[in-house]
Each structure stands twice: as C-alpha cells, then as structure tokens.
Tab-separated table of C-alpha atoms and ligand atoms in Angstrom:
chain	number	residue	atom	x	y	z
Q	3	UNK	CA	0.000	0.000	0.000
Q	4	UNK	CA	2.633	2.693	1.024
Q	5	UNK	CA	4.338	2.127	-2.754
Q	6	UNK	CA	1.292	2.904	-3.989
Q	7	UNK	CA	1.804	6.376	-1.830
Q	8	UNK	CA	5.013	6.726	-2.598
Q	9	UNK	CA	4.355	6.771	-6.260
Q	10	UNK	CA	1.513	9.629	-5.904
Q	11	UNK	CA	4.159	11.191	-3.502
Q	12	UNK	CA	6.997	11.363	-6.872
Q	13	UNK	CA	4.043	12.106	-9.071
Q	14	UNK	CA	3.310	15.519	-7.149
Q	15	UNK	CA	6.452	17.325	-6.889
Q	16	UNK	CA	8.752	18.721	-9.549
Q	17	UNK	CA	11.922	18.688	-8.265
Q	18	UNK	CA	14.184	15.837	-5.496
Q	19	UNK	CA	16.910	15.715	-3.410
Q	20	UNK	CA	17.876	12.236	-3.214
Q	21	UNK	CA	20.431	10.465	-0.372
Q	22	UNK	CA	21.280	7.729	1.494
Q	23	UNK	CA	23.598	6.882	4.407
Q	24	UNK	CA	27.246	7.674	5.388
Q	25	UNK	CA	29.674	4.765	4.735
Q	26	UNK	CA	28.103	4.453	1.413
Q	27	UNK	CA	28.107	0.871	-0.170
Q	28	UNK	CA	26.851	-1.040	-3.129
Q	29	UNK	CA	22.640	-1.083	-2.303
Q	30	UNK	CA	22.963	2.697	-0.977
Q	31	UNK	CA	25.000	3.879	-4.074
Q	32	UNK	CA	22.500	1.923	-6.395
Q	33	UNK	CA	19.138	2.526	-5.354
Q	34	UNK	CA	19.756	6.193	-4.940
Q	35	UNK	CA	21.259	6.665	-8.290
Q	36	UNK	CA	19.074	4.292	-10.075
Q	37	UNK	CA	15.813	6.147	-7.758
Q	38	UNK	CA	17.548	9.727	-9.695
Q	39	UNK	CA	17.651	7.931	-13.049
Q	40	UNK	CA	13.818	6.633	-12.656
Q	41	UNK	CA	12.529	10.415	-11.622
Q	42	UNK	CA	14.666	12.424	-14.506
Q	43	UNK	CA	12.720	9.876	-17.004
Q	44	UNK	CA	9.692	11.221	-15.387
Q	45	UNK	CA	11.052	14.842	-16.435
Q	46	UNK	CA	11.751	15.449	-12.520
Q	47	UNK	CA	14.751	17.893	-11.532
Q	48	UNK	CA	16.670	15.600	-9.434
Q	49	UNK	CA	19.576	16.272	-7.245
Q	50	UNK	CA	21.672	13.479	-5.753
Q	51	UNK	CA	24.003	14.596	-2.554
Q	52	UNK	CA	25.791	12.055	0.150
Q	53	UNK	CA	27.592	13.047	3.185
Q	54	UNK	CA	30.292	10.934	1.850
Q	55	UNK	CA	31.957	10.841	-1.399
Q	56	UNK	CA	31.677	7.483	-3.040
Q	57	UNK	CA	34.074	5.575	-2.205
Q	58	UNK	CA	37.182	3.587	-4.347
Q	59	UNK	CA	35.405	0.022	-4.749
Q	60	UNK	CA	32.089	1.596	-6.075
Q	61	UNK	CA	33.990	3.978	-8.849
Q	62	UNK	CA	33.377	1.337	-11.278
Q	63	UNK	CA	29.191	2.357	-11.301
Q	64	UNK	CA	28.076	4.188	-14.045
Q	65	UNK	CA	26.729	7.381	-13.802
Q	66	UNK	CA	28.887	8.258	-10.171
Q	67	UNK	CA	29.578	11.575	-11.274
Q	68	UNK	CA	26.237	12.474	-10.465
Q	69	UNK	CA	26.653	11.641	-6.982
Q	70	UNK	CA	27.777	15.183	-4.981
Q	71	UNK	CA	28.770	16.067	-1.234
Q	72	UNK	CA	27.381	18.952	-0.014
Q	73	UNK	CA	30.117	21.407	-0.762
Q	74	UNK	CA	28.977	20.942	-3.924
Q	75	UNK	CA	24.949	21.060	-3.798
Q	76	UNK	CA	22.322	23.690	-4.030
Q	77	UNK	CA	20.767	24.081	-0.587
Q	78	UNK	CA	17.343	24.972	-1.394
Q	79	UNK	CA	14.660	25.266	-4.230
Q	80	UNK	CA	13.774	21.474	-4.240
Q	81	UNK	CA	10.169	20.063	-2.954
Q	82	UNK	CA	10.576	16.115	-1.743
Q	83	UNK	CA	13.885	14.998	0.192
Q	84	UNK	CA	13.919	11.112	-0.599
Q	85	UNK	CA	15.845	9.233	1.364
Q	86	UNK	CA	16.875	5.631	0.449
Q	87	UNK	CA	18.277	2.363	2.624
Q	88	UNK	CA	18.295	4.601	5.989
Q	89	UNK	CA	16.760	3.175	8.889
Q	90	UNK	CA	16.750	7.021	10.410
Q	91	UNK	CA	17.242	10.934	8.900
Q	92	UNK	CA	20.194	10.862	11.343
Q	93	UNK	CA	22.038	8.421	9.133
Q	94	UNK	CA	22.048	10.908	6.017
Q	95	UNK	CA	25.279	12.926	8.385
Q	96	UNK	CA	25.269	16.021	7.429
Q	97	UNK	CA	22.926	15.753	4.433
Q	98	UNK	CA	19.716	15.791	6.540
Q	99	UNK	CA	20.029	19.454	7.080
Q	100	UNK	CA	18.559	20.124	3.525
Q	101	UNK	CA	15.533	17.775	4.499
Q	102	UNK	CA	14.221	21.307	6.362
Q	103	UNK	CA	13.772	22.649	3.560
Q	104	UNK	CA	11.088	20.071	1.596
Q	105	UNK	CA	7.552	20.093	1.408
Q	106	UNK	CA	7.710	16.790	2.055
Q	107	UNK	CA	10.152	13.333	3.201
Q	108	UNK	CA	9.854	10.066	1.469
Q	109	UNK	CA	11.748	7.414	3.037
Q	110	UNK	CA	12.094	4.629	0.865
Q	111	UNK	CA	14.211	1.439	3.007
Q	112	UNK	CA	14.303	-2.510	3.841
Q	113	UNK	CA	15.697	-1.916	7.210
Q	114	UNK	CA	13.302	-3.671	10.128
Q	115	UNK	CA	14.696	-0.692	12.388
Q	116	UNK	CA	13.220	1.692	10.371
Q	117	UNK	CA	11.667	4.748	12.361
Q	118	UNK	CA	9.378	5.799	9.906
Q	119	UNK	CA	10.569	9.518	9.772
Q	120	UNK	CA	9.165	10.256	6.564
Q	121	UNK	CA	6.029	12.262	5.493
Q	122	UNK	CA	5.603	9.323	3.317
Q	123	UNK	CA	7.031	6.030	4.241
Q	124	UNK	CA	7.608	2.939	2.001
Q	125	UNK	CA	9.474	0.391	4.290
Q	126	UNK	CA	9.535	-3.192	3.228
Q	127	UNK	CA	11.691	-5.495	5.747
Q	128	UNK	CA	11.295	-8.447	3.611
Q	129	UNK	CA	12.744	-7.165	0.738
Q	130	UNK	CA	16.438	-8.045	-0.055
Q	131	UNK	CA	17.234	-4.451	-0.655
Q	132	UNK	CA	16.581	-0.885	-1.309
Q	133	UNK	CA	17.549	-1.984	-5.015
Q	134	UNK	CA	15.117	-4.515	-4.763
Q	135	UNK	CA	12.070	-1.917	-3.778
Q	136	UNK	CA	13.350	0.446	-6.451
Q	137	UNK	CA	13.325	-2.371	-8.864
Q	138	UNK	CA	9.400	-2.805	-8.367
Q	139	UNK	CA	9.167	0.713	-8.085
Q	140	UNK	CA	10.272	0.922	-12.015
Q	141	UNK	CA	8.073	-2.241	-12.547
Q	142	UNK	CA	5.059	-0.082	-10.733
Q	143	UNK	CA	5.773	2.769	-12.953
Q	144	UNK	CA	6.012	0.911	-16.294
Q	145	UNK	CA	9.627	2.184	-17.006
Q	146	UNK	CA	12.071	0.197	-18.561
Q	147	UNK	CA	15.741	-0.351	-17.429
Q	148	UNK	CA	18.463	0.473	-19.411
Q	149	UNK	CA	21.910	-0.910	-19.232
Q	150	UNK	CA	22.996	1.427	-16.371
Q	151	UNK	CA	20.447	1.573	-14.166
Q	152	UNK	CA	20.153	-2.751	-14.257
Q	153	UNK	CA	23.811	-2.721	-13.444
Q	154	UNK	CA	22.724	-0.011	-10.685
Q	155	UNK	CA	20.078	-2.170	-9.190
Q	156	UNK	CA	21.947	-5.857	-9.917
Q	157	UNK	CA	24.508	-4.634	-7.661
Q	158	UNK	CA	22.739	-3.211	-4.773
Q	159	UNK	CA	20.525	-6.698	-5.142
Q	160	UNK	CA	24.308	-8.177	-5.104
Q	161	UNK	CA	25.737	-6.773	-2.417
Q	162	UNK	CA	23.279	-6.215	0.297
Q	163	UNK	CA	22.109	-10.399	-0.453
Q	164	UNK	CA	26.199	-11.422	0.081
Q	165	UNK	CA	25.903	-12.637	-3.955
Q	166	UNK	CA	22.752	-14.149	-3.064
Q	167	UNK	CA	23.378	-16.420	0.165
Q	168	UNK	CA	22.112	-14.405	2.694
Q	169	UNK	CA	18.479	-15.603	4.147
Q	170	UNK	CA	17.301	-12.356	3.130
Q	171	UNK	CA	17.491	-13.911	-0.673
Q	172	UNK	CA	13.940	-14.851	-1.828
Q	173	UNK	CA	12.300	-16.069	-5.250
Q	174	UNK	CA	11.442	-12.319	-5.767
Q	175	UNK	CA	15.489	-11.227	-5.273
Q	176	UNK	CA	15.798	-13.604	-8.133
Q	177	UNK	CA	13.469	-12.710	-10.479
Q	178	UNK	CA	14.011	-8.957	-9.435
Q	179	UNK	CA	17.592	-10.100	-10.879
Q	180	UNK	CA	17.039	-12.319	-13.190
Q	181	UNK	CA	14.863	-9.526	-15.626
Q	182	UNK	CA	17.897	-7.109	-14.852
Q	183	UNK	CA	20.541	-9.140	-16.370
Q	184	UNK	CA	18.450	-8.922	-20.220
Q	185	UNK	CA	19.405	-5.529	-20.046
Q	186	UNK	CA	23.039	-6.025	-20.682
Q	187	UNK	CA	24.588	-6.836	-16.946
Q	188	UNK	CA	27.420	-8.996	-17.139
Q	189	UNK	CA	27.561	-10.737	-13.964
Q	190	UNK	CA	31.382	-11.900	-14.031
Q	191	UNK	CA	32.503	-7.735	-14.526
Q	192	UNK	CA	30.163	-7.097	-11.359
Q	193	UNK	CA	31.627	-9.636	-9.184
Q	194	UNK	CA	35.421	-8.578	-10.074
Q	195	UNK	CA	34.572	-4.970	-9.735
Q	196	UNK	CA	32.712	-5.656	-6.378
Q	197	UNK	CA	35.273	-8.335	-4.460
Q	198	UNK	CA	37.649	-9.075	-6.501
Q	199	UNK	CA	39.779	-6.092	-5.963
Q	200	UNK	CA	42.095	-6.167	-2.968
Q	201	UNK	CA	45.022	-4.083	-3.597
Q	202	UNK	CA	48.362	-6.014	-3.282
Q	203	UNK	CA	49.836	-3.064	-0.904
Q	204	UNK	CA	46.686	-3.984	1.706
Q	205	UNK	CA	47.583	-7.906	2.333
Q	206	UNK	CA	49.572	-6.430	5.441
Q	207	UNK	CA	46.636	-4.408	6.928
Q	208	UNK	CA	44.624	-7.613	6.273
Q	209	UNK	CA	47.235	-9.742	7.891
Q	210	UNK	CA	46.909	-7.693	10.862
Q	211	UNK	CA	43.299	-7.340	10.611
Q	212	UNK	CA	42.887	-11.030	10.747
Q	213	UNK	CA	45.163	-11.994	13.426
Q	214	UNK	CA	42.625	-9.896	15.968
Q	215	UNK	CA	40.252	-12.529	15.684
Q	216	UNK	CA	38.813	-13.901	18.741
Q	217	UNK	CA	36.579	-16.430	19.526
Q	218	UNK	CA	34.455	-16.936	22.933
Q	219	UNK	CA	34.879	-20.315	24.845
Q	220	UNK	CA	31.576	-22.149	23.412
Q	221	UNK	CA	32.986	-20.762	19.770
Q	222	UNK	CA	29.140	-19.080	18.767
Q	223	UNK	CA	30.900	-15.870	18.849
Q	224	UNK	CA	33.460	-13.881	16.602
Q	225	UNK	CA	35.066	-10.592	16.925
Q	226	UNK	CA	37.691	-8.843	15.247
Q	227	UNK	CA	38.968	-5.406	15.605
Q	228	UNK	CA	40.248	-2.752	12.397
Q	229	UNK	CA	42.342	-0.512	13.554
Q	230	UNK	CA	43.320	2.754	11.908
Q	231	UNK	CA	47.103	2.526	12.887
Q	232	UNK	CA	46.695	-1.093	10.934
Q	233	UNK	CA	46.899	1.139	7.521
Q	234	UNK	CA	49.692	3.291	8.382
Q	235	UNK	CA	52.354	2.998	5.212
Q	236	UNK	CA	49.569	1.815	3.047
Q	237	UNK	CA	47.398	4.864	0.424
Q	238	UNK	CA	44.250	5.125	1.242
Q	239	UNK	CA	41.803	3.298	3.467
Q	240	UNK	CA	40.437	0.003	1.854
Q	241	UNK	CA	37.627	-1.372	3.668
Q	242	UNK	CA	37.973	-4.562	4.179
Q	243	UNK	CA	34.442	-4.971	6.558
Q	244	UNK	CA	32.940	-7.431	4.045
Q	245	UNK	CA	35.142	-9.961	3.439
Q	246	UNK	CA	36.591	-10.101	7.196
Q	247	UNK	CA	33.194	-10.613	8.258
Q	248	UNK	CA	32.311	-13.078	5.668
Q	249	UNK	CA	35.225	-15.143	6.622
Q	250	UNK	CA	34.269	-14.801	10.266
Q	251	UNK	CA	30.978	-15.969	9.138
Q	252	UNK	CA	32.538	-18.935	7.705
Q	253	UNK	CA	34.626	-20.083	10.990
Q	254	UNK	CA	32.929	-23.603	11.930
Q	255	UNK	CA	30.036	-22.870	15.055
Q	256	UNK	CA	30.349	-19.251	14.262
Q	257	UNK	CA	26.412	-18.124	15.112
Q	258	UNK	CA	27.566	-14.128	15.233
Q	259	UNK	CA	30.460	-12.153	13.902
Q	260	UNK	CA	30.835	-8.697	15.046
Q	261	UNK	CA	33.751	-6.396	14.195
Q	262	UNK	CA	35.082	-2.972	15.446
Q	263	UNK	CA	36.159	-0.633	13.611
Q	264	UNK	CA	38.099	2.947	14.313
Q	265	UNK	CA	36.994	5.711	11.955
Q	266	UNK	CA	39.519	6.495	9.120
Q	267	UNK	CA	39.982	9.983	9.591
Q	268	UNK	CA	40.607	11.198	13.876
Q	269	UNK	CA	37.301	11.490	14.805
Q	270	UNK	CA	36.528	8.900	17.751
Q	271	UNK	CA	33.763	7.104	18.116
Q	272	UNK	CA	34.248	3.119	17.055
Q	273	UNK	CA	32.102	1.660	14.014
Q	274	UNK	CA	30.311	-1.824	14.846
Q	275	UNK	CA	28.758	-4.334	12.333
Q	276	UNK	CA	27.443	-7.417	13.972
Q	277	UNK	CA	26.313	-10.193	11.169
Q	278	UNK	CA	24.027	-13.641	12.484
Q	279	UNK	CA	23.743	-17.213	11.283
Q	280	UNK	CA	20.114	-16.671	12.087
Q	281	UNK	CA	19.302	-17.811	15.141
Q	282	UNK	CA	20.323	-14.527	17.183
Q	283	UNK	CA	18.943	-10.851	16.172
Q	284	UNK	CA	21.479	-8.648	16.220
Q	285	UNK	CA	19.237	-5.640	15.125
Q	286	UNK	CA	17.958	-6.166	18.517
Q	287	UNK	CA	21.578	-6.059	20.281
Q	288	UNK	CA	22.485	-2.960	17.701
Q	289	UNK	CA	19.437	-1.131	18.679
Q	290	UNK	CA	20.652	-1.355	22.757
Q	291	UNK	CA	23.539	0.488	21.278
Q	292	UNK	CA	21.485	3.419	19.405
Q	293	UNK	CA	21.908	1.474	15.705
Q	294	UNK	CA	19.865	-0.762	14.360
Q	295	UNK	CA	19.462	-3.011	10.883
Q	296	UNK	CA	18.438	-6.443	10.098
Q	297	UNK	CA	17.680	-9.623	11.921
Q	298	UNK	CA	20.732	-10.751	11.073
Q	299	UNK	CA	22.952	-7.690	10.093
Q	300	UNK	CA	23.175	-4.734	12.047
Q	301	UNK	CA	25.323	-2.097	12.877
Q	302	UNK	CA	26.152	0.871	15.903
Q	303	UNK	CA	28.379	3.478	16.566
Q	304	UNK	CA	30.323	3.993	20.227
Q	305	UNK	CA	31.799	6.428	21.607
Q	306	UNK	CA	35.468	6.446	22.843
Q	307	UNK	CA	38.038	3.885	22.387
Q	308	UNK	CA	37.885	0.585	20.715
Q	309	UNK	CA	39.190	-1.699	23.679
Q	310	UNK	CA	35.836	-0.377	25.920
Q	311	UNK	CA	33.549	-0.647	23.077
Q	312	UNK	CA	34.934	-4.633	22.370
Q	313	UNK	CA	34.264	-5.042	26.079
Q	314	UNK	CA	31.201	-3.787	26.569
Q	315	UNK	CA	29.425	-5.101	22.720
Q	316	UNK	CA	30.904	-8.415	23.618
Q	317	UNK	CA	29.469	-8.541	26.986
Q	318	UNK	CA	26.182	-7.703	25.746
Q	319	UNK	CA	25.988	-10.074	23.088
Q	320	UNK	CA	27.316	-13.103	25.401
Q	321	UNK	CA	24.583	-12.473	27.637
Q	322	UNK	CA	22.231	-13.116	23.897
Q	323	UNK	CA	23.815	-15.805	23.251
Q	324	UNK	CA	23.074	-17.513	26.890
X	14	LIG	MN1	20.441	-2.040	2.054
C-alpha cells in the first residue's frame, strides 16, 4: 500500500533531493542513483548529494559523477527529500540538514529498524534491498531499465544479499535479478569490480586485521577489531568490513560475527557491524547500542576507544547468546 503512496508522492512534486547513508556501499549507491535515473525519465529535476563521497570500490558504477557532497549542492529550491536504505534521517550525516527545507520526506528502506521519519514512508523489511524496492518501483511505474540503471540495481541486489546467500534472498530477489541481467549486466565484470579487488599493498593491513580474531569459549561468537594505525604505510583506506566478516561468518560454530572498527579519519567514536547465522537478532543487540538493521545484520556506533567498546558489545551479546 505505502508504494502505492510513494508513487503519488513522486508524481506531485517537480523537483528531489535524493540520499542515502554515510559509509556508502553497493545497495545505498545503487538505489539512490538508479531512484535519480527513474525520476529524470519522469522529467523530474533531481539532485543526488551524500555526506560521503563514493568511495574507491564503487567507482566502477556508471553514472557516479552524479553523486555530490554537499560542498557541492544547491541548498534549497527542491520540494521532496527522498531518502533511500536509511533506517533514520540521522544516518544521512550532514545531508539531513537540507531535508528542512522540503515540502515533504519520502523514506524509501528494507531496514526492520526503520523509524518511519518520513512524510511518506515505504518500508519493506522483507525485501532483499533498497535496489530490490526500487526495482518494483520501475516495474510499478512501467519504465524500462536500461543498461545502467540494471547494473545499478543488480549490484545493490548483489551486495546487500552477500551474492545471493544471505536468508534475506527470496524467489522475488531472483526474479528482481534475473529480468535485470536482459538488459546487458554482465555478472562476471560485477563480481570482479565488487570483491575481486584487494590491492596487493593492503595484504599487510589484512594480515593484521585477521590476526585480531577472537573467539568466545563455546565458539558461537566472533570478533575482530580494524584498527586505523593497521593502515599506516599503506594509500588510502580500503575497507575490508565485508570480506573479514564473511570469513568470520565462515569459521565452523560461528552463530555471530561482530567487528570494530576505528573511523579512518581522527574522529573517535568506534564503528560496529554485527552479522548472524540466524538464530540470534542482532538488530535487537544494535538497537541497545542506538543502531539498528536487520535480523541478522546490524550495525552501531560507540563512543570512545575501541578496547571499551569490544568489552562492553561483547558482553552484551554473550549475555544473547546464553
Ligand atoms: Mn540495504
């Protein structure tokens, strides 16, 4: 029901803003962009701003250059802020500002945690992904894909679904992606682009990255810690949260994997991502920290040091485990 109101809410305003979240990764990066691509075929001025640039493993998307920061982005003289694949307007960063200035908020988002801080609110926890809901939202709308936006939307689909093995992954994900790929996606060039791209120069931060890992005595629990000072030496900042996790994931008994990680530039504060086998929700253990997600991947931030945010998460997600 609340696609069908966000469809009338596109249909009665001229001109967007459209974001998503800091950290920006494959679903927010492609539902956004694709969400731009679907409104300027409507003959909608549309505007797409992040609080972060995008970053290194997602420069291989068409159509980035679209994608601003807001040194870069007209303030006013827009009428609907959309936001897409954030749980709450707090995770836009800085970006949210500009919402003040809209006649009205659509929140389009698959998170379960979602607060529903839109005027209009289309929130669908069962879907894979934003990508996904943007998908139908073409679909809805009768507009074709073309090449770009189905390599947009395969990717979010992609990404957010861990290349479809995640139990968020449903006959719908498939046929959502399955329709994409006749419009020229070539799903070997994805994958590369997406994982298979580990600078050489970063084995060493990964070496160090890996050799954090700790296990609790009845081995349901893995944690691992990324620490700036890990990347000192090394250009740039490669984040490695995916694949440390996944391997985490793939440690024999592992039921949840959480790692820590310290921002990349000084600012403290310590990054959290906690993924599940299942059986434990960790959007439930995120949300105790002021985060939030999915049943089975979730994320907080904490304040201070890394050490006291290990001890306390880990406490907290022992006594879930119990
Ligand atoms: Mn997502």
């Amino acid at each position: 029901m609340s696609l069908k109101r966000a469809v009338e809410c596109v249909k009665r305003h001229k001109s967007f803003i459209v974001t998503s979240h800091t950290n920006l990764e494959g679903d927010a990066i492609g539902s956004e962009l694709a969400f731009a691509a679907l409104l300027r075929s409507l003959g909608k001025r549309v505007t797409v701003i992040n609080h972060d640039p995008i970053p290194g493993e997602y420069r291989f998307l068409p159509g980035i250059a679209r994608a601003r920061t807001m040194d870069s982005a007209p303030k006013t003289g827009f009428d609907c802020f959309v936001t897409v694949d954030c749980s709450d307007i707090s995770r836009c960063g800085a970006v949210a500002r500009l919402s003040a200035g809209a006649k009205e908020i659509l929140n389009i988002d698959h998170h379960i945690s979602n607060t529903g801080f839109g005027d209009v609110n289309w929130i669908d926890a069962q879907a894979s992904s934003t990508s996904e809901m943007v998908y139908r939202f073409f679909k809805t709308m009768h507009k074709d894909f073309d090449r770009q936006t189905a390599v947009l939307l395969y990717t979010g689909i992609l990404t957010d679904t861990g290349s479809f093995r995640y139990s968020n992954t449903r006959s719908a994900t498939h046929e959502a992606a399955a329709e994409l790929l006749r419009y020229g996606v070539k799903v070997n060039v994805i994958y590369r682009c997406a994982y298979e791209n580990i600078p050489f120069t970063h084995l060493v931060p990964l070496v160090k990255i890996l050799s954090t890992m700790r296990q609790d005595p009845s081995g349901r629990l893995v944690w691992m810690k990324i620490k700036r000072s890990f990347f000192k030496g090394s250009c740039g900042y490669f984040d490695f949260s995916e694949y440390v996790l996944t391997f985490a994931r793939s440690i024999k008994g592992t039921e949840v994997a959480v790692l820590f990680k310290e921002h990349a530039d000084t600012s403290t504060g310590v990054r959290v991502n906690f993924r599940s086998q299942g059986k434990t929700d960790v959007n439930r253990i995120a949300r105790s920290f002021g985060g939030g997600g999915h049943r089975t991947a979730s994320g907080c931030v904490l304040p201070g040091k890394i050490d006291g945010a290990v001890r306390k998460v880990i406490a907290r997600v022992l006594r879930e485990l119990k």
